[in-house]
Coordinates of C-alpha atoms and ligand atoms in Angstrom, one line a residue:
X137 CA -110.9 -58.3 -74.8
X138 CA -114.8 -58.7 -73.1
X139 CA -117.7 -59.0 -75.2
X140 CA -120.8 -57.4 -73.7
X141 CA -124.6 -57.8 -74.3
X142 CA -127.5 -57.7 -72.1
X143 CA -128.0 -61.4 -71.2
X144 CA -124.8 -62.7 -72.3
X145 CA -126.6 -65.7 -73.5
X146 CA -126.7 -64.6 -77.6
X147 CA -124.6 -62.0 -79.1
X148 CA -121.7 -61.9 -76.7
X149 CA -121.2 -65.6 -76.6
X150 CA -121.4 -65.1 -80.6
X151 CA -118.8 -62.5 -80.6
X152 CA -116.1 -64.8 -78.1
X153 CA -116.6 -67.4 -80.6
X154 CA -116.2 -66.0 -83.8
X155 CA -113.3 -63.8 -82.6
X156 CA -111.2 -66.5 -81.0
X157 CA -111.9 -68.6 -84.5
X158 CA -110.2 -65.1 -86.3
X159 CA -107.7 -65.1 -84.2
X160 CA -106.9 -68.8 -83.8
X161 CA -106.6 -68.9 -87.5
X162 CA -104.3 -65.7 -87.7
X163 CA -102.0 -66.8 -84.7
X164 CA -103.1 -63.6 -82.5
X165 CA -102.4 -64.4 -78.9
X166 CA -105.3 -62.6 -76.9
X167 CA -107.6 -63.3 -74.0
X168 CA -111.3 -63.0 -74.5
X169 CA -114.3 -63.7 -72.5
X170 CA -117.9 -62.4 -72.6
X171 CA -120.3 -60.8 -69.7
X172 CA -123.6 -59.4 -69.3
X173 CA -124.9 -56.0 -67.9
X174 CA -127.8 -58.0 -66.8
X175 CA -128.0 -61.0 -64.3
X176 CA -130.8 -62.1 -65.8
X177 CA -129.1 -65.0 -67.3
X178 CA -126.6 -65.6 -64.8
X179 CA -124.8 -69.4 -64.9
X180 CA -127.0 -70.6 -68.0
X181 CA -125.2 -71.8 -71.2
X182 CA -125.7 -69.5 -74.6
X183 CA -129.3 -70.0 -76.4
X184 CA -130.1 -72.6 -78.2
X185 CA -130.1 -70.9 -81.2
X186 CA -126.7 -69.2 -80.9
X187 CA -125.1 -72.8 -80.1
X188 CA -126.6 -74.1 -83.2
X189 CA -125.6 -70.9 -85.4
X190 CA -122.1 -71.4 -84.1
X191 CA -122.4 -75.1 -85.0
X192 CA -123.1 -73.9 -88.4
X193 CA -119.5 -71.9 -88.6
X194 CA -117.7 -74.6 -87.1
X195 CA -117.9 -73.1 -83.4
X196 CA -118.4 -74.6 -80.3
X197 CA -119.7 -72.1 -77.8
X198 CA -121.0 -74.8 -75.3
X199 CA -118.9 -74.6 -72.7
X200 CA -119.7 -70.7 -72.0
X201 CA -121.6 -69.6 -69.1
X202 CA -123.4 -66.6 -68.6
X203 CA -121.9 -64.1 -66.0
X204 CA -122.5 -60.4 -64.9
X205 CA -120.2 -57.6 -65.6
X206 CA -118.2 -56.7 -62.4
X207 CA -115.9 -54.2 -61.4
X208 CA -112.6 -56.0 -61.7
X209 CA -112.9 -56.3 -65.6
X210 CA -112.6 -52.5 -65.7
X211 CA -109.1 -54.0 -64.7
X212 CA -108.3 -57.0 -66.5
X213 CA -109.7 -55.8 -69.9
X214 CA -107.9 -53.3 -72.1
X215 CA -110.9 -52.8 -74.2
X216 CA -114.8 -53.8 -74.1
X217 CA -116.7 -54.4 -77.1
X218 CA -120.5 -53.6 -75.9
X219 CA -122.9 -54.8 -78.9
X220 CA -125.5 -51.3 -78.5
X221 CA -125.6 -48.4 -77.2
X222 CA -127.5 -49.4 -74.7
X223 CA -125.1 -52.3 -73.7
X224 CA -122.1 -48.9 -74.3
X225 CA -124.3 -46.5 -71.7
X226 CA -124.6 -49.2 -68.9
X227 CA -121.2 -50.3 -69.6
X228 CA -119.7 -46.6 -69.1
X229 CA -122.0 -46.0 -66.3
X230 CA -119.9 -48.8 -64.6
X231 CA -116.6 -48.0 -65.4
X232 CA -114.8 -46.8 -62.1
X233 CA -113.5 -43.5 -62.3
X234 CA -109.8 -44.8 -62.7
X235 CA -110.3 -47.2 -65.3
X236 CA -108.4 -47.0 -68.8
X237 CA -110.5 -49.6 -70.2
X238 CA -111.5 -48.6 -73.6
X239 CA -115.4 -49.5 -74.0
X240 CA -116.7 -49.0 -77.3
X241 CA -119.5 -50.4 -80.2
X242 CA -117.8 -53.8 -81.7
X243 CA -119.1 -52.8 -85.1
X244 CA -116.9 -49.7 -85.3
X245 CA -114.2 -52.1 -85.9
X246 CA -115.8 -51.7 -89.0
X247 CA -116.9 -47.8 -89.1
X248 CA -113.4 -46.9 -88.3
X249 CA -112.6 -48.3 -91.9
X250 CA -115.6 -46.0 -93.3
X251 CA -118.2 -49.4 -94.2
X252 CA -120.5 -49.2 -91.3
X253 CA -123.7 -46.2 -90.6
X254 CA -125.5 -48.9 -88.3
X255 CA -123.1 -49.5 -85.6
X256 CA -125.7 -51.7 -83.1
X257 CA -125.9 -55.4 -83.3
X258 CA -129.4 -56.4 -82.9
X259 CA -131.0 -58.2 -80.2
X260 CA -132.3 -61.8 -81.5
X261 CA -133.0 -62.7 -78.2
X262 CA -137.3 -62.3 -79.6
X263 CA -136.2 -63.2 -83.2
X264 CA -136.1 -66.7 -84.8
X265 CA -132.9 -68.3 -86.5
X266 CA -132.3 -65.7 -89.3
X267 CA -131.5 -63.0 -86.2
X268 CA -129.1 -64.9 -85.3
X269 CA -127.6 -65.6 -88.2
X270 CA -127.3 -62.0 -89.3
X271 CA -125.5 -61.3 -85.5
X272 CA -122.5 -64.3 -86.8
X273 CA -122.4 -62.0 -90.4
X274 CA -122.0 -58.7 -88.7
X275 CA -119.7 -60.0 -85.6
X276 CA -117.6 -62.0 -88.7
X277 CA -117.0 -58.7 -90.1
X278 CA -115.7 -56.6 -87.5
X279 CA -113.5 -59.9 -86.2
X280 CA -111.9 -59.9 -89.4
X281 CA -111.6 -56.4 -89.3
X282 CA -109.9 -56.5 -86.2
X283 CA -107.8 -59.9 -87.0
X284 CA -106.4 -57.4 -90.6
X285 CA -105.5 -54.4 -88.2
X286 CA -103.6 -56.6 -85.4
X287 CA -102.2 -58.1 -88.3
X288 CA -101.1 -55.4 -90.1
X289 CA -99.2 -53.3 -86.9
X290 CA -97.7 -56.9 -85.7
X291 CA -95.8 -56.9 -89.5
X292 CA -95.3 -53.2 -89.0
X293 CA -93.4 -53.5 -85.3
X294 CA -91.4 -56.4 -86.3
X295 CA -90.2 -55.0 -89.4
Ligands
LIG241 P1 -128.2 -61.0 -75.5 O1 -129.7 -61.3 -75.8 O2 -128.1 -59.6 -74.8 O3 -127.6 -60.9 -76.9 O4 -127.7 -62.1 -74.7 C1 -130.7 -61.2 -74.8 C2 -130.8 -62.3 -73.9 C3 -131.8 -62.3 -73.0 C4 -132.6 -61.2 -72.8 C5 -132.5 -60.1 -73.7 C6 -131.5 -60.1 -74.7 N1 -133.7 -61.2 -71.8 O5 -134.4 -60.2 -71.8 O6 -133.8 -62.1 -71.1

């Protein structure tokens, strides 16, 4: 799965992080990495402030970089997670006209299950601290969300 936000320096970052921790602690094998639609970023490690709200849930997002969106991930990735609709219409302006990537809003992990009439994760990128720590809430729930479901169909296929 690929994380997208604009910068790929805040909430994308975020969202690698907490859903490898979800999936590390539930034994889900996947591949995940984060991307941009902007280059504005481009080789920098995530903000300051996301590092240190990661700290805070026991994450260490360090070693990220930022990189741009590119064509091939319309290849390796069976589904994007974008973070707003903005992030969801430049991502599906992208896709190649043969991909089967699934691109879609990471919080309707959660709307899916009825919970959710907000579906965009906000840009903290001009907040302070407390943006970011809302981003970790909201991203927490829909990687739990998406930890119960994967969960739930692995019990059902091995039974
Ligand atoms: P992100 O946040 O998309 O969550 O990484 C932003 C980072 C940088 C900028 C905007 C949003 N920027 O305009 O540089």
């Amino acid at each position: 799965m690929l994380f997208v936000c604009l910068g790929n320096i805040c909430r994308s970052p975020l969202a690698q992080g907490v859903f490898q921790l979800r999936a590390d602690a539930c034994g889900i094998p996947v591949m995940l990495d984060s991307a941009g639609t902007s280059a504005y970023h481009v080789g920098q490690s995530p903000d300051p402030r996301a590092v240190a709200v990661a700290r805070d849930w026991g994450m260490d997002i360090t070693a990220q970089r930022a990189r741009q969106l590119k064509p091939s991930d319309f290849l390796g990735f069976d589904t994007i997670y974008v973070m707003d609709g903005s992030n969801l219409e430049d991502v599906r302006q992208r896709a190649p006209a043969c991909s089967m990537t699934d691109v879609k809003l990471v919080m309707s992990l959660l709307s899916e299950q009825g919970h959710l009439r907000d579906l965009n994760v906000p840009d903290p990128y001009y907040g302070s601290q407390r943006e970011f720590q809302e981003v970790v809430v909201m991203l927490n729930q829909a990687a739990l969300a998406w930890a119960q479901r994967w969960t739930e169909s692995d019990r059902l296929t091995s039974d």
